[in-house]
Amino acid sequence: MKLFDEVQAKTLDLEESLQQQTATSEVLQIISSSPSDLAPVFEKILENATRVCGAEFGSMNLVEGDSLRQAALYNAPAAFAAARANRVFRPHPEGPMAAAIRTKKAVQIADVRTTAAYAPNTVLSWPNLAVPARLSLCRCCGKTR
């Protein structure tokens, strides 16, 4: 049984490595085909990151001072996309996005509903916005399954 478990773990590691290498290859192909246009590069990076992480949808933002602007969306709920379209927004000062801007480091959140930023009148809690009940951590970073 122990050998079987070790083989399963190794197989999973190899599958994840292959997914990451495939994603990197796809991004590099996009970069080489359109070196002056960042939009398709951001879209492909986000698509691959969303897939590799096993997320339902992805959102990529560009930092502009202490604000954020949507750079790319992948498979996002329509209400989320509409709420973020063509606007610069300031993240909640106690939220994970503000922390990432301040520290210039990735911030992981096990459950966004437990953060101070998840409150009435924020984009994440609008009643017409379908946010998954549980947002899982990225396997690339958190190794959560």
Short mmCIF file of N, CA and C in Angstrom, two decimals:
data_model
loop_
_atom_site.label_atom_id
_atom_site.label_comp_id
_atom_site.label_asym_id
_atom_site.label_seq_id
_atom_site.Cartn_x
_atom_site.Cartn_y
_atom_site.Cartn_z
N MET A 1 0.83 -1.20 0.00
CA MET A 1 0.00 0.00 0.00
C MET A 1 0.87 1.26 0.00
N LYS A 2 1.94 1.25 0.74
CA LYS A 2 2.82 2.41 0.81
C LYS A 2 3.43 2.72 -0.57
N LEU A 3 3.86 1.67 -1.27
CA LEU A 3 4.42 1.86 -2.60
C LEU A 3 3.38 2.45 -3.55
N PHE A 4 2.14 1.96 -3.47
CA PHE A 4 1.07 2.48 -4.30
C PHE A 4 0.86 3.98 -4.03
N ASP A 5 0.83 4.36 -2.75
CA ASP A 5 0.65 5.77 -2.38
C ASP A 5 1.79 6.63 -2.90
N GLU A 6 3.01 6.10 -2.82
CA GLU A 6 4.17 6.84 -3.33
C GLU A 6 4.08 7.03 -4.84
N VAL A 7 3.67 5.99 -5.55
CA VAL A 7 3.52 6.08 -7.00
C VAL A 7 2.42 7.07 -7.36
N GLN A 8 1.31 7.05 -6.64
CA GLN A 8 0.21 8.00 -6.88
C GLN A 8 0.68 9.43 -6.66
N ALA A 9 1.42 9.66 -5.57
CA ALA A 9 1.92 11.01 -5.28
C ALA A 9 2.87 11.48 -6.38
N LYS A 10 3.76 10.59 -6.83
CA LYS A 10 4.71 10.94 -7.88
C LYS A 10 3.98 11.24 -9.19
N THR A 11 2.96 10.45 -9.49
CA THR A 11 2.17 10.67 -10.70
C THR A 11 1.49 12.03 -10.66
N LEU A 12 0.92 12.37 -9.52
CA LEU A 12 0.27 13.67 -9.36
C LEU A 12 1.27 14.80 -9.54
N ASP A 13 2.45 14.66 -8.94
CA ASP A 13 3.49 15.68 -9.10
C ASP A 13 3.88 15.84 -10.56
N LEU A 14 4.03 14.72 -11.28
CA LEU A 14 4.39 14.79 -12.69
C LEU A 14 3.29 15.43 -13.52
N GLU A 15 2.03 15.12 -13.21
CA GLU A 15 0.91 15.74 -13.93
C GLU A 15 0.90 17.25 -13.71
N GLU A 16 1.12 17.68 -12.48
CA GLU A 16 1.16 19.12 -12.20
C GLU A 16 2.32 19.78 -12.91
N SER A 17 3.47 19.12 -12.93
CA SER A 17 4.64 19.67 -13.61
C SER A 17 4.37 19.80 -15.11
N LEU A 18 3.74 18.79 -15.70
CA LEU A 18 3.41 18.85 -17.12
C LEU A 18 2.42 19.97 -17.41
N GLN A 19 1.42 20.15 -16.55
CA GLN A 19 0.46 21.25 -16.73
C GLN A 19 1.19 22.59 -16.70
N GLN A 20 2.09 22.76 -15.77
CA GLN A 20 2.82 24.02 -15.65
C GLN A 20 3.72 24.26 -16.86
N GLN A 21 4.39 23.21 -17.33
CA GLN A 21 5.25 23.36 -18.51
C GLN A 21 4.43 23.67 -19.76
N THR A 22 3.27 23.03 -19.89
CA THR A 22 2.39 23.30 -21.02
C THR A 22 1.90 24.75 -20.98
N ALA A 23 1.50 25.20 -19.80
CA ALA A 23 1.04 26.57 -19.63
C ALA A 23 2.14 27.55 -20.00
N THR A 24 3.35 27.30 -19.55
CA THR A 24 4.48 28.18 -19.85
C THR A 24 4.73 28.23 -21.36
N SER A 25 4.68 27.08 -22.01
CA SER A 25 4.88 27.01 -23.45
C SER A 25 3.82 27.83 -24.19
N GLU A 26 2.56 27.70 -23.77
CA GLU A 26 1.48 28.44 -24.42
C GLU A 26 1.67 29.94 -24.26
N VAL A 27 2.08 30.37 -23.07
CA VAL A 27 2.30 31.80 -22.85
C VAL A 27 3.45 32.31 -23.70
N LEU A 28 4.52 31.55 -23.77
CA LEU A 28 5.66 31.96 -24.59
C LEU A 28 5.29 32.06 -26.07
N GLN A 29 4.42 31.16 -26.56
CA GLN A 29 3.96 31.23 -27.94
C GLN A 29 3.18 32.52 -28.18
N ILE A 30 2.32 32.89 -27.24
CA ILE A 30 1.54 34.13 -27.37
C ILE A 30 2.47 35.34 -27.37
N ILE A 31 3.45 35.33 -26.48
CA ILE A 31 4.39 36.46 -26.41
C ILE A 31 5.14 36.61 -27.73
N SER A 32 5.59 35.50 -28.29
CA SER A 32 6.34 35.59 -29.55
C SER A 32 5.48 36.01 -30.72
N SER A 33 4.17 35.69 -30.67
CA SER A 33 3.30 36.04 -31.80
C SER A 33 2.78 37.48 -31.71
N SER A 34 2.76 38.06 -30.52
CA SER A 34 2.29 39.45 -30.39
C SER A 34 3.09 40.17 -29.32
N PRO A 35 4.38 40.44 -29.60
CA PRO A 35 5.25 41.03 -28.58
C PRO A 35 4.87 42.43 -28.11
N SER A 36 4.09 43.16 -28.92
CA SER A 36 3.75 44.53 -28.52
C SER A 36 2.36 44.65 -27.89
N ASP A 37 1.59 43.56 -27.88
CA ASP A 37 0.23 43.60 -27.35
C ASP A 37 0.15 42.73 -26.11
N LEU A 38 -0.02 43.35 -24.94
CA LEU A 38 -0.04 42.60 -23.69
C LEU A 38 -1.37 41.91 -23.39
N ALA A 39 -2.46 42.39 -23.96
CA ALA A 39 -3.78 41.83 -23.64
C ALA A 39 -3.85 40.32 -23.87
N PRO A 40 -3.44 39.80 -25.05
CA PRO A 40 -3.51 38.35 -25.23
C PRO A 40 -2.57 37.58 -24.30
N VAL A 41 -1.46 38.20 -23.94
CA VAL A 41 -0.52 37.56 -23.02
C VAL A 41 -1.16 37.43 -21.65
N PHE A 42 -1.76 38.52 -21.15
CA PHE A 42 -2.44 38.47 -19.86
C PHE A 42 -3.57 37.45 -19.87
N GLU A 43 -4.33 37.43 -20.96
CA GLU A 43 -5.46 36.49 -21.05
C GLU A 43 -4.98 35.04 -21.01
N LYS A 44 -3.91 34.73 -21.73
CA LYS A 44 -3.39 33.36 -21.75
C LYS A 44 -2.77 32.99 -20.40
N ILE A 45 -2.05 33.90 -19.78
CA ILE A 45 -1.49 33.64 -18.45
C ILE A 45 -2.62 33.32 -17.48
N LEU A 46 -3.66 34.14 -17.50
CA LEU A 46 -4.79 33.95 -16.58
C LEU A 46 -5.54 32.66 -16.87
N GLU A 47 -5.77 32.37 -18.14
CA GLU A 47 -6.45 31.12 -18.50
C GLU A 47 -5.68 29.91 -17.96
N ASN A 48 -4.37 29.91 -18.19
CA ASN A 48 -3.55 28.79 -17.73
C ASN A 48 -3.47 28.72 -16.21
N ALA A 49 -3.32 29.85 -15.56
CA ALA A 49 -3.26 29.86 -14.09
C ALA A 49 -4.57 29.36 -13.50
N THR A 50 -5.68 29.77 -14.08
CA THR A 50 -7.00 29.33 -13.59
C THR A 50 -7.13 27.82 -13.75
N ARG A 51 -6.72 27.31 -14.90
CA ARG A 51 -6.80 25.87 -15.15
C ARG A 51 -5.87 25.09 -14.23
N VAL A 52 -4.62 25.50 -14.11
CA VAL A 52 -3.64 24.79 -13.29
C VAL A 52 -4.06 24.80 -11.81
N CYS A 53 -4.66 25.89 -11.38
CA CYS A 53 -5.09 26.01 -9.98
C CYS A 53 -6.42 25.31 -9.70
N GLY A 54 -7.11 24.91 -10.75
CA GLY A 54 -8.39 24.26 -10.56
C GLY A 54 -9.48 25.22 -10.11
N ALA A 55 -9.33 26.51 -10.45
CA ALA A 55 -10.31 27.52 -10.05
C ALA A 55 -11.47 27.57 -11.04
N GLU A 56 -12.60 28.08 -10.59
CA GLU A 56 -13.76 28.22 -11.46
C GLU A 56 -13.60 29.39 -12.42
N PHE A 57 -13.01 30.48 -11.93
CA PHE A 57 -12.75 31.61 -12.80
C PHE A 57 -11.54 32.37 -12.28
N GLY A 58 -11.01 33.26 -13.13
CA GLY A 58 -9.83 34.02 -12.74
C GLY A 58 -9.98 35.48 -13.09
N SER A 59 -9.26 36.30 -12.33
CA SER A 59 -9.25 37.74 -12.54
C SER A 59 -7.82 38.23 -12.35
N MET A 60 -7.34 39.03 -13.30
CA MET A 60 -6.00 39.60 -13.20
C MET A 60 -6.13 41.11 -13.20
N ASN A 61 -5.47 41.74 -12.25
CA ASN A 61 -5.53 43.20 -12.13
C ASN A 61 -4.14 43.79 -12.27
N LEU A 62 -4.09 45.02 -12.77
CA LEU A 62 -2.85 45.78 -12.81
C LEU A 62 -2.92 46.81 -11.69
N VAL A 63 -1.81 46.97 -10.98
CA VAL A 63 -1.74 47.94 -9.90
C VAL A 63 -1.39 49.30 -10.48
N GLU A 64 -2.18 50.30 -10.10
CA GLU A 64 -1.93 51.69 -10.50
C GLU A 64 -1.96 52.52 -9.22
N GLY A 65 -0.79 52.71 -8.61
CA GLY A 65 -0.72 53.39 -7.32
C GLY A 65 -1.33 52.51 -6.25
N ASP A 66 -2.41 52.98 -5.62
CA ASP A 66 -3.10 52.17 -4.61
C ASP A 66 -4.43 51.64 -5.14
N SER A 67 -4.57 51.68 -6.45
CA SER A 67 -5.80 51.21 -7.10
C SER A 67 -5.50 50.06 -8.04
N LEU A 68 -6.57 49.43 -8.52
CA LEU A 68 -6.44 48.30 -9.43
C LEU A 68 -7.30 48.51 -10.66
N ARG A 69 -6.83 47.99 -11.78
CA ARG A 69 -7.58 48.01 -13.03
C ARG A 69 -7.58 46.60 -13.59
N GLN A 70 -8.74 46.16 -14.07
CA GLN A 70 -8.88 44.82 -14.63
C GLN A 70 -8.00 44.68 -15.87
N ALA A 71 -7.12 43.69 -15.88
CA ALA A 71 -6.27 43.43 -17.03
C ALA A 71 -6.79 42.26 -17.85
N ALA A 72 -7.39 41.28 -17.17
CA ALA A 72 -7.92 40.11 -17.86
C ALA A 72 -8.92 39.39 -16.96
N LEU A 73 -9.88 38.73 -17.59
CA LEU A 73 -10.85 37.88 -16.89
C LEU A 73 -10.91 36.56 -17.63
N TYR A 74 -11.13 35.50 -16.87
CA TYR A 74 -11.30 34.20 -17.51
C TYR A 74 -12.47 33.48 -16.85
N ASN A 75 -13.48 33.16 -17.63
CA ASN A 75 -14.63 32.37 -17.18
C ASN A 75 -15.34 32.99 -15.97
N ALA A 76 -15.29 34.31 -15.86
CA ALA A 76 -15.88 34.99 -14.71
C ALA A 76 -17.40 35.08 -14.84
N PRO A 77 -18.12 35.04 -13.71
CA PRO A 77 -19.57 35.24 -13.76
C PRO A 77 -19.89 36.60 -14.40
N ALA A 78 -20.98 36.66 -15.13
CA ALA A 78 -21.33 37.88 -15.87
C ALA A 78 -21.44 39.10 -14.96
N ALA A 79 -22.02 38.93 -13.78
CA ALA A 79 -22.17 40.07 -12.86
C ALA A 79 -20.82 40.57 -12.38
N PHE A 80 -19.88 39.66 -12.15
CA PHE A 80 -18.53 40.05 -11.73
C PHE A 80 -17.86 40.83 -12.85
N ALA A 81 -17.94 40.30 -14.06
CA ALA A 81 -17.33 40.97 -15.21
C ALA A 81 -17.93 42.36 -15.42
N ALA A 82 -19.24 42.47 -15.31
CA ALA A 82 -19.90 43.76 -15.51
C ALA A 82 -19.50 44.75 -14.42
N ALA A 83 -19.38 44.27 -13.20
CA ALA A 83 -19.02 45.16 -12.08
C ALA A 83 -17.60 45.70 -12.21
N ARG A 84 -16.73 44.94 -12.84
CA ARG A 84 -15.32 45.33 -12.94
C ARG A 84 -14.96 45.98 -14.28
N ALA A 85 -15.84 45.91 -15.25
CA ALA A 85 -15.51 46.38 -16.60
C ALA A 85 -15.16 47.85 -16.63
N ASN A 86 -14.04 48.15 -17.27
CA ASN A 86 -13.62 49.53 -17.55
C ASN A 86 -13.63 50.45 -16.35
N ARG A 87 -13.22 49.95 -15.21
CA ARG A 87 -13.15 50.85 -14.06
C ARG A 87 -11.91 50.58 -13.24
N VAL A 88 -11.40 51.64 -12.67
CA VAL A 88 -10.30 51.55 -11.71
C VAL A 88 -10.96 51.52 -10.34
N PHE A 89 -10.50 50.64 -9.47
CA PHE A 89 -11.12 50.56 -8.15
C PHE A 89 -10.06 50.45 -7.07
N ARG A 90 -10.42 50.91 -5.92
CA ARG A 90 -9.56 50.81 -4.74
C ARG A 90 -10.01 49.64 -3.91
N PRO A 91 -9.11 48.74 -3.60
CA PRO A 91 -9.51 47.61 -2.76
C PRO A 91 -9.77 48.05 -1.33
N HIS A 92 -10.57 47.28 -0.61
CA HIS A 92 -10.84 47.55 0.80
C HIS A 92 -9.49 47.61 1.53
N PRO A 93 -9.27 48.63 2.37
CA PRO A 93 -7.96 48.79 3.02
C PRO A 93 -7.54 47.62 3.90
N GLU A 94 -8.49 46.84 4.38
CA GLU A 94 -8.16 45.68 5.21
C GLU A 94 -8.22 44.37 4.43
N GLY A 95 -8.45 44.47 3.13
CA GLY A 95 -8.60 43.28 2.31
C GLY A 95 -7.29 42.74 1.79
N PRO A 96 -7.35 41.55 1.22
CA PRO A 96 -6.13 40.90 0.72
C PRO A 96 -5.49 41.62 -0.46
N MET A 97 -6.28 42.26 -1.31
CA MET A 97 -5.69 42.98 -2.44
C MET A 97 -4.87 44.17 -1.96
N ALA A 98 -5.39 44.89 -0.98
CA ALA A 98 -4.64 46.02 -0.43
C ALA A 98 -3.36 45.53 0.24
N ALA A 99 -3.44 44.40 0.92
CA ALA A 99 -2.25 43.82 1.56
C ALA A 99 -1.21 43.43 0.51
N ALA A 100 -1.65 42.87 -0.60
CA ALA A 100 -0.73 42.49 -1.67
C ALA A 100 -0.05 43.72 -2.27
N ILE A 101 -0.81 44.80 -2.43
CA ILE A 101 -0.23 46.04 -2.96
C ILE A 101 0.80 46.60 -1.98
N ARG A 102 0.43 46.64 -0.69
CA ARG A 102 1.33 47.18 0.33
C ARG A 102 2.62 46.38 0.45
N THR A 103 2.51 45.06 0.51
CA THR A 103 3.67 44.21 0.78
C THR A 103 4.40 43.76 -0.48
N LYS A 104 3.72 43.90 -1.63
CA LYS A 104 4.27 43.41 -2.90
C LYS A 104 4.56 41.92 -2.84
N LYS A 105 3.68 41.19 -2.13
CA LYS A 105 3.78 39.73 -2.00
C LYS A 105 2.41 39.12 -2.23
N ALA A 106 2.41 37.87 -2.67
CA ALA A 106 1.16 37.14 -2.88
C ALA A 106 0.46 36.94 -1.53
N VAL A 107 -0.86 37.01 -1.56
CA VAL A 107 -1.67 36.80 -0.37
C VAL A 107 -2.63 35.66 -0.66
N GLN A 108 -2.65 34.67 0.20
CA GLN A 108 -3.56 33.54 0.02
C GLN A 108 -4.73 33.68 1.00
N ILE A 109 -5.92 33.33 0.52
CA ILE A 109 -7.13 33.43 1.33
C ILE A 109 -7.86 32.09 1.25
N ALA A 110 -8.05 31.45 2.38
CA ALA A 110 -8.76 30.17 2.39
C ALA A 110 -10.24 30.38 2.09
N ASP A 111 -10.83 31.43 2.63
CA ASP A 111 -12.25 31.70 2.43
C ASP A 111 -12.45 33.21 2.42
N VAL A 112 -12.69 33.77 1.25
CA VAL A 112 -12.80 35.22 1.09
C VAL A 112 -13.93 35.79 1.96
N ARG A 113 -14.91 34.97 2.28
CA ARG A 113 -16.04 35.46 3.09
C ARG A 113 -15.64 35.80 4.52
N THR A 114 -14.46 35.39 4.96
CA THR A 114 -14.02 35.68 6.32
C THR A 114 -13.19 36.96 6.40
N THR A 115 -12.97 37.63 5.28
CA THR A 115 -12.15 38.84 5.29
C THR A 115 -13.00 40.08 5.55
N ALA A 116 -12.35 41.11 6.04
CA ALA A 116 -13.05 42.38 6.32
C ALA A 116 -13.61 42.99 5.05
N ALA A 117 -12.98 42.72 3.93
CA ALA A 117 -13.43 43.30 2.66
C ALA A 117 -14.74 42.67 2.19
N TYR A 118 -15.07 41.51 2.70
CA TYR A 118 -16.31 40.84 2.28
C TYR A 118 -17.42 41.32 3.21
N ALA A 119 -18.07 42.36 2.79
CA ALA A 119 -19.11 42.98 3.61
C ALA A 119 -20.17 43.56 2.67
N PRO A 120 -21.31 43.96 3.20
CA PRO A 120 -22.33 44.58 2.34
C PRO A 120 -21.73 45.73 1.52
N ASN A 121 -22.21 45.86 0.32
CA ASN A 121 -21.82 46.93 -0.61
C ASN A 121 -20.44 46.75 -1.22
N THR A 122 -19.85 45.56 -1.12
CA THR A 122 -18.61 45.31 -1.84
C THR A 122 -18.93 44.43 -3.03
N VAL A 123 -18.07 44.44 -4.02
CA VAL A 123 -18.31 43.68 -5.25
C VAL A 123 -18.53 42.21 -4.95
N LEU A 124 -17.78 41.66 -4.01
CA LEU A 124 -17.88 40.23 -3.75
C LEU A 124 -19.18 39.81 -3.11
N SER A 125 -19.87 40.71 -2.44
CA SER A 125 -21.07 40.30 -1.71
C SER A 125 -22.37 40.75 -2.35
N TRP A 126 -22.30 41.34 -3.53
CA TRP A 126 -23.54 41.75 -4.18
C TRP A 126 -24.43 40.53 -4.35
N PRO A 127 -25.72 40.64 -4.04
CA PRO A 127 -26.60 39.47 -4.09
C PRO A 127 -26.71 38.83 -5.47
N ASN A 128 -26.55 39.60 -6.52
CA ASN A 128 -26.69 39.04 -7.86
C ASN A 128 -25.38 38.45 -8.39
N LEU A 129 -24.35 38.43 -7.57
CA LEU A 129 -23.06 37.92 -7.99
C LEU A 129 -22.84 36.53 -7.44
N ALA A 130 -22.68 35.58 -8.33
CA ALA A 130 -22.48 34.20 -7.91
C ALA A 130 -21.02 33.96 -7.57
N VAL A 131 -20.70 33.96 -6.28
CA VAL A 131 -19.35 33.66 -5.83
C VAL A 131 -19.37 32.26 -5.24
N PRO A 132 -18.44 31.39 -5.63
CA PRO A 132 -18.44 30.05 -5.08
C PRO A 132 -18.40 30.07 -3.55
N ALA A 133 -19.08 29.11 -2.94
CA ALA A 133 -19.13 29.04 -1.48
C ALA A 133 -17.74 28.85 -0.89
N ARG A 134 -16.89 28.14 -1.60
CA ARG A 134 -15.54 27.90 -1.11
C ARG A 134 -14.56 28.20 -2.22
N LEU A 135 -13.65 29.11 -1.98
CA LEU A 135 -12.62 29.40 -2.95
C LEU A 135 -11.38 28.62 -2.53
N SER A 136 -10.92 27.73 -3.37
CA SER A 136 -9.79 26.88 -2.99
C SER A 136 -8.47 27.58 -3.30
N LEU A 137 -7.46 27.21 -2.53
CA LEU A 137 -6.14 27.76 -2.74
C LEU A 137 -5.50 27.11 -3.96
N CYS A 138 -4.62 27.83 -4.57
CA CYS A 138 -3.91 27.35 -5.75
C CYS A 138 -2.97 26.20 -5.37
N ARG A 139 -3.04 25.13 -6.15
CA ARG A 139 -2.16 23.99 -5.91
C ARG A 139 -0.71 24.39 -6.16
N CYS A 140 -0.48 25.37 -7.01
CA CYS A 140 0.89 25.80 -7.29
C CYS A 140 1.54 26.42 -6.05
N CYS A 141 0.75 27.16 -5.31
CA CYS A 141 1.28 27.90 -4.17
C CYS A 141 1.02 27.20 -2.84
N GLY A 142 -0.23 26.78 -2.65
CA GLY A 142 -0.63 26.27 -1.34
C GLY A 142 -0.64 24.77 -1.21
N LYS A 143 -0.52 24.06 -2.33
CA LYS A 143 -0.55 22.60 -2.33
C LYS A 143 -1.79 22.05 -1.64
N THR A 144 -2.90 22.81 -1.67
CA THR A 144 -4.14 22.35 -1.07
C THR A 144 -4.92 21.56 -2.11
N ARG A 145 -5.52 20.47 -1.68
CA ARG A 145 -6.28 19.64 -2.63
C ARG A 145 -7.65 19.36 -2.10
#
